[in-house]
PDB file of C-alpha atoms in Angstrom:
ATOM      1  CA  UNK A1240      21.682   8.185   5.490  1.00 62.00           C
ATOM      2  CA  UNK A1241      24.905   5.976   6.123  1.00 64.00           C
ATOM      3  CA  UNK A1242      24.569   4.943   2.431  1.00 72.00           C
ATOM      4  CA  UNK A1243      24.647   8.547   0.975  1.00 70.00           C
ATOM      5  CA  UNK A1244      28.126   9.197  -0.259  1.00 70.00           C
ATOM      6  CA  UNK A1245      27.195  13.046  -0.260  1.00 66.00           C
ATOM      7  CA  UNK A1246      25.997  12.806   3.675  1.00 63.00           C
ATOM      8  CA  UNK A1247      27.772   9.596   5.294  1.00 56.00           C
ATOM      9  CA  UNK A1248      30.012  12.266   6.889  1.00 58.00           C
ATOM     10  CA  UNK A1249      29.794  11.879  10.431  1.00 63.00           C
ATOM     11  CA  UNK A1250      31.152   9.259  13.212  1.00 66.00           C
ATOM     12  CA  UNK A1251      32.109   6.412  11.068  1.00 69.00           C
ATOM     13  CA  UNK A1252      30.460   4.020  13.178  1.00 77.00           C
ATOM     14  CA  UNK A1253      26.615   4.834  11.802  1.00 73.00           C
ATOM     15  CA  UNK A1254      28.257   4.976   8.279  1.00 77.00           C
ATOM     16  CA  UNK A1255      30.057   1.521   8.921  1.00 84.00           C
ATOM     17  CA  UNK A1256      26.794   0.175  10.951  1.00 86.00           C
ATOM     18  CA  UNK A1257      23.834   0.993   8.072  1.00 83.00           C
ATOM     19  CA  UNK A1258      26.360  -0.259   5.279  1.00 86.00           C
ATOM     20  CA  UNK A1259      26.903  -3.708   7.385  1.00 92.00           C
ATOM     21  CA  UNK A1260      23.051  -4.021   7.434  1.00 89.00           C
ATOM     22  CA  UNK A1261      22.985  -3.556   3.722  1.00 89.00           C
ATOM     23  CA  UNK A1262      25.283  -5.971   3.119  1.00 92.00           C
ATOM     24  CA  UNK A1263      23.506  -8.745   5.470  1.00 93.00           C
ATOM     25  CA  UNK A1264      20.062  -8.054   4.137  1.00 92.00           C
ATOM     26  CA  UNK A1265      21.599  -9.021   0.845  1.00 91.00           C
ATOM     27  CA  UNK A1266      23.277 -11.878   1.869  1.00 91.00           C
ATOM     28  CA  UNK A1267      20.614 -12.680   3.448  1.00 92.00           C
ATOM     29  CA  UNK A1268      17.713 -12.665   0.454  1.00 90.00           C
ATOM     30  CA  UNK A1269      20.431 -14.071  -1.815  1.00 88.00           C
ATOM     31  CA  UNK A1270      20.862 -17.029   0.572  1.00 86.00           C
ATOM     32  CA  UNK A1271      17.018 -17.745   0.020  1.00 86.00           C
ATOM     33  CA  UNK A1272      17.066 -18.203  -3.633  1.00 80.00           C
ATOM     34  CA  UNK A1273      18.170 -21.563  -3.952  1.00 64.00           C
ATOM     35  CA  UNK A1274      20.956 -22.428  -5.332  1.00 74.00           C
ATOM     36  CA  UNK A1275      23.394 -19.335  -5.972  1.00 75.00           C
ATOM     37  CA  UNK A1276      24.598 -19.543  -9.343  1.00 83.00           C
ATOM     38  CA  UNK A1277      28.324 -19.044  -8.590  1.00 89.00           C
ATOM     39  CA  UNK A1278      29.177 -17.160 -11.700  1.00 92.00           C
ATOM     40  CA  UNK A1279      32.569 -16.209 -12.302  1.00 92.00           C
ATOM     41  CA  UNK A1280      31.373 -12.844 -14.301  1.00 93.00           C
ATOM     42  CA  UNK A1281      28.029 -10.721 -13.742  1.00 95.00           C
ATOM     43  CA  UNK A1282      26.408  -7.612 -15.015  1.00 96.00           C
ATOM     44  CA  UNK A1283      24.333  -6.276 -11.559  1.00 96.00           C
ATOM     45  CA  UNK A1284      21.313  -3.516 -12.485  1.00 98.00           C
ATOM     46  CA  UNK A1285      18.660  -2.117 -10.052  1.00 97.00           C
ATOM     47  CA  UNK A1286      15.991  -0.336 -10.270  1.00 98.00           C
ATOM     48  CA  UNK A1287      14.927   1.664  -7.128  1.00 95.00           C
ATOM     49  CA  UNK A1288      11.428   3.096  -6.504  1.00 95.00           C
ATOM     50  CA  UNK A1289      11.554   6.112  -4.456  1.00 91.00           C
ATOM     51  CA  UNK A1290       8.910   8.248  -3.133  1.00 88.00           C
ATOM     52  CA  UNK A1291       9.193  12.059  -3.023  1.00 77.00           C
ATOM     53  CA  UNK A1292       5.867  13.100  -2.049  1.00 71.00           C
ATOM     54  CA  UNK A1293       6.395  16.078   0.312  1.00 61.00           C
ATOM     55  CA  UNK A1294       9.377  18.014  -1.412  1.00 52.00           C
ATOM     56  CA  UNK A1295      12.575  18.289  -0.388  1.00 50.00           C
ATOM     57  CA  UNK A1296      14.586  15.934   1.795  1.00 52.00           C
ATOM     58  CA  UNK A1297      14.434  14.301   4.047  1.00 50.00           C
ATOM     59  CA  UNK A1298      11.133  13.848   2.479  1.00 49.00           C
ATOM     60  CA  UNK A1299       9.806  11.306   5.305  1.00 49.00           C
ATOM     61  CA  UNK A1300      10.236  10.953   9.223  1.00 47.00           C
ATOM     62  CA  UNK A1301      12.187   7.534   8.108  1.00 54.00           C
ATOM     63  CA  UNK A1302      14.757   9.287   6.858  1.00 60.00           C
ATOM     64  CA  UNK A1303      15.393   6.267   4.708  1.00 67.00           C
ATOM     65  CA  UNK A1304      18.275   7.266   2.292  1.00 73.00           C
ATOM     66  CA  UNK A1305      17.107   8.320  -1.805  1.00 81.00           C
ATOM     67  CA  UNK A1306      19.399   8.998  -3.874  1.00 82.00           C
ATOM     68  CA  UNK A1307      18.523  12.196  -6.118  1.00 86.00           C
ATOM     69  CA  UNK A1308      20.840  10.637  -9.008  1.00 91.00           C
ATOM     70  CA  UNK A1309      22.151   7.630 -10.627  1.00 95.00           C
ATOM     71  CA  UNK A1310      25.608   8.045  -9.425  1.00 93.00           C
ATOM     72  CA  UNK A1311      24.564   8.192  -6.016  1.00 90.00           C
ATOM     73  CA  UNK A1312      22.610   5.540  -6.158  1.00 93.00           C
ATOM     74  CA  UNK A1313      25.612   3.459  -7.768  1.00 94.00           C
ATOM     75  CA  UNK A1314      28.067   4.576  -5.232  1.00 90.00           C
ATOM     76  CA  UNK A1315      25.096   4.001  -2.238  1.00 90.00           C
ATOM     77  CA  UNK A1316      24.950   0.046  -3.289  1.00 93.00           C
ATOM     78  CA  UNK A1317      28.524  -0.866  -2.728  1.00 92.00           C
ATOM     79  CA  UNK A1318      27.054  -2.857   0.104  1.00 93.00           C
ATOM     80  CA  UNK A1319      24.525  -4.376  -2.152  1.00 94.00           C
ATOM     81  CA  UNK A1320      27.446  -6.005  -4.717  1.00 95.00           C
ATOM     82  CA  UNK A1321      29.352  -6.460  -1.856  1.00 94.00           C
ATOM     83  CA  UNK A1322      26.390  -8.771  -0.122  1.00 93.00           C
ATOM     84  CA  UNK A1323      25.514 -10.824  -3.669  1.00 93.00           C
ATOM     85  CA  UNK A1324      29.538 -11.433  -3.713  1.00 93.00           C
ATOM     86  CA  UNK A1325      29.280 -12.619  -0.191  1.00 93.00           C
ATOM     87  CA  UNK A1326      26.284 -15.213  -1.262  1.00 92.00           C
ATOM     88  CA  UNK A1327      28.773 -16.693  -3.524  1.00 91.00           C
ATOM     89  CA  UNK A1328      26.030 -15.183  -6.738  1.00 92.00           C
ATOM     90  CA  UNK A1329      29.815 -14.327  -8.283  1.00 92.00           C
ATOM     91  CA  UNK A1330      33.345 -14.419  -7.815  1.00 89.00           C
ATOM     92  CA  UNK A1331      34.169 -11.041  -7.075  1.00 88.00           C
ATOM     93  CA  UNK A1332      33.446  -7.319  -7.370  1.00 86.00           C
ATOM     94  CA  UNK A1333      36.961  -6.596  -9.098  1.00 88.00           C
ATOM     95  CA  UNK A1334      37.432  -5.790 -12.856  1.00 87.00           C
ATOM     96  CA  UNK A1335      36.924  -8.463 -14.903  1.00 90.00           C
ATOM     97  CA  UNK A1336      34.534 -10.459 -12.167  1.00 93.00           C
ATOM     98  CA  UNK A1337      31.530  -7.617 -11.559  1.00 94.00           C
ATOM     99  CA  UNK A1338      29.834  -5.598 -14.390  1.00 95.00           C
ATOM    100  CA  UNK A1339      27.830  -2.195 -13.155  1.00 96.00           C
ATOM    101  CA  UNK A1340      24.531  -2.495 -15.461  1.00 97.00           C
ATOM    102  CA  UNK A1341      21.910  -0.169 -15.878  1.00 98.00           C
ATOM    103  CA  UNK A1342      20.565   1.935 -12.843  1.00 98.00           C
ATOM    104  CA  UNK A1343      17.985   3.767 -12.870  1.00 97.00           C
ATOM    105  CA  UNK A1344      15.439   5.757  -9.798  1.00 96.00           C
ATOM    106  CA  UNK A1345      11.499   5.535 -10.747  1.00 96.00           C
ATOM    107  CA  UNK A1346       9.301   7.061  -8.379  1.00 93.00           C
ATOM    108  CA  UNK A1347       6.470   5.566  -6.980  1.00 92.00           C
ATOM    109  CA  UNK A1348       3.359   7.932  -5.076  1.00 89.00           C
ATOM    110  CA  UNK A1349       3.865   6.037  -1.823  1.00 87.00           C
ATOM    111  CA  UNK A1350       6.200   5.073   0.960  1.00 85.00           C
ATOM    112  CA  UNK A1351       4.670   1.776   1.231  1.00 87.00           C
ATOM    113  CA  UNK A1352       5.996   1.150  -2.618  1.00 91.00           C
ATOM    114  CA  UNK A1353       9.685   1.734  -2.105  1.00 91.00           C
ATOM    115  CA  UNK A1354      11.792  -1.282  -3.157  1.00 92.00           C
ATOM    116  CA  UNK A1355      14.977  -2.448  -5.052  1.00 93.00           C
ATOM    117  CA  UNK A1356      14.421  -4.576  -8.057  1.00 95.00           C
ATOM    118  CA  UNK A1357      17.687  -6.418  -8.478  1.00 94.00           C
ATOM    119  CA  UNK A1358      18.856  -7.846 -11.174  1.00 94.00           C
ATOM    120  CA  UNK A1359      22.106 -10.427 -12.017  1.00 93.00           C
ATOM    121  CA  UNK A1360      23.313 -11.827 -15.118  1.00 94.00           C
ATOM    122  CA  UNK A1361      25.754 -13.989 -16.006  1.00 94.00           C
ATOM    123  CA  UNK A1362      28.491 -12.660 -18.588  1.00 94.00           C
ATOM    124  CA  UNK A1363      30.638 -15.141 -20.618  1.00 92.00           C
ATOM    125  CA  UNK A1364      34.048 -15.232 -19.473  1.00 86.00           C
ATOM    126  CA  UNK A1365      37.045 -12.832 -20.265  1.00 84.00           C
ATOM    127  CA  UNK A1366      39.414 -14.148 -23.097  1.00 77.00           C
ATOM    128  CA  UNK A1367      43.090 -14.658 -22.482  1.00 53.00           C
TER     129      UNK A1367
END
């Protein structure tokens, strides 16, 4: 839930704790894919796979954060870009450096099949 941007709202230390953990596992994954491209521009898109089965939130005992919409979802990866910038994948999140690609949720009929497919391209650079 520390990645929701509607219900990160209490003690900031959870919040500041499960968007730290984001931002490692990231770092982390990128680390393994050998070498980093080190692009100065990107375009970053992901698809999540959610599962819903059982109605309303929090729709599991995990309480695992899914996002009902696309701009949650954007606003719940800041960790995410923040993590691939951290791995060196790009220069920077700032305009001109980081592109916000397509987004979309899919869901999937079990818990077991929740992921992130993530996905980083390089862009040419920026003229003048």
């Amino acid at each position: 839930r520390a990645l929701s941007p509607n219900g990160a709202h209490g003690h900031w230390g959870p919040v500041a704790e499960g968007r730290a953990w984001l931002r490692g596992v990231v770092l982390e994954a990128a680390q393994r894919q050998a070498p980093a491209p080190h692009w100065p521009r990107a375009r970053v898109s992901v698809t999540a796979y959610v599962c819903r089965r059982g109605g309303r939130p929090p729709y599991h005992a995990s309480d695992r954060y899914r996002p009902e919409d696309v701009p949650n979802l954007i606003a719940a990866l800041k960790p995410l870009y923040d993590g691939l910038q951290d791995a060196g994948v790009f220069a920077g999140d700032k305009a001109g450096q980081m592109r916000i690609g397509d987004h979309e949720i899919l869901e999937v009929d079990d818990y077991a099949l929740e992921h992130l497919v993530i996905f980083v391209e390089e862009l040419p650079p920026l003229n003048g």
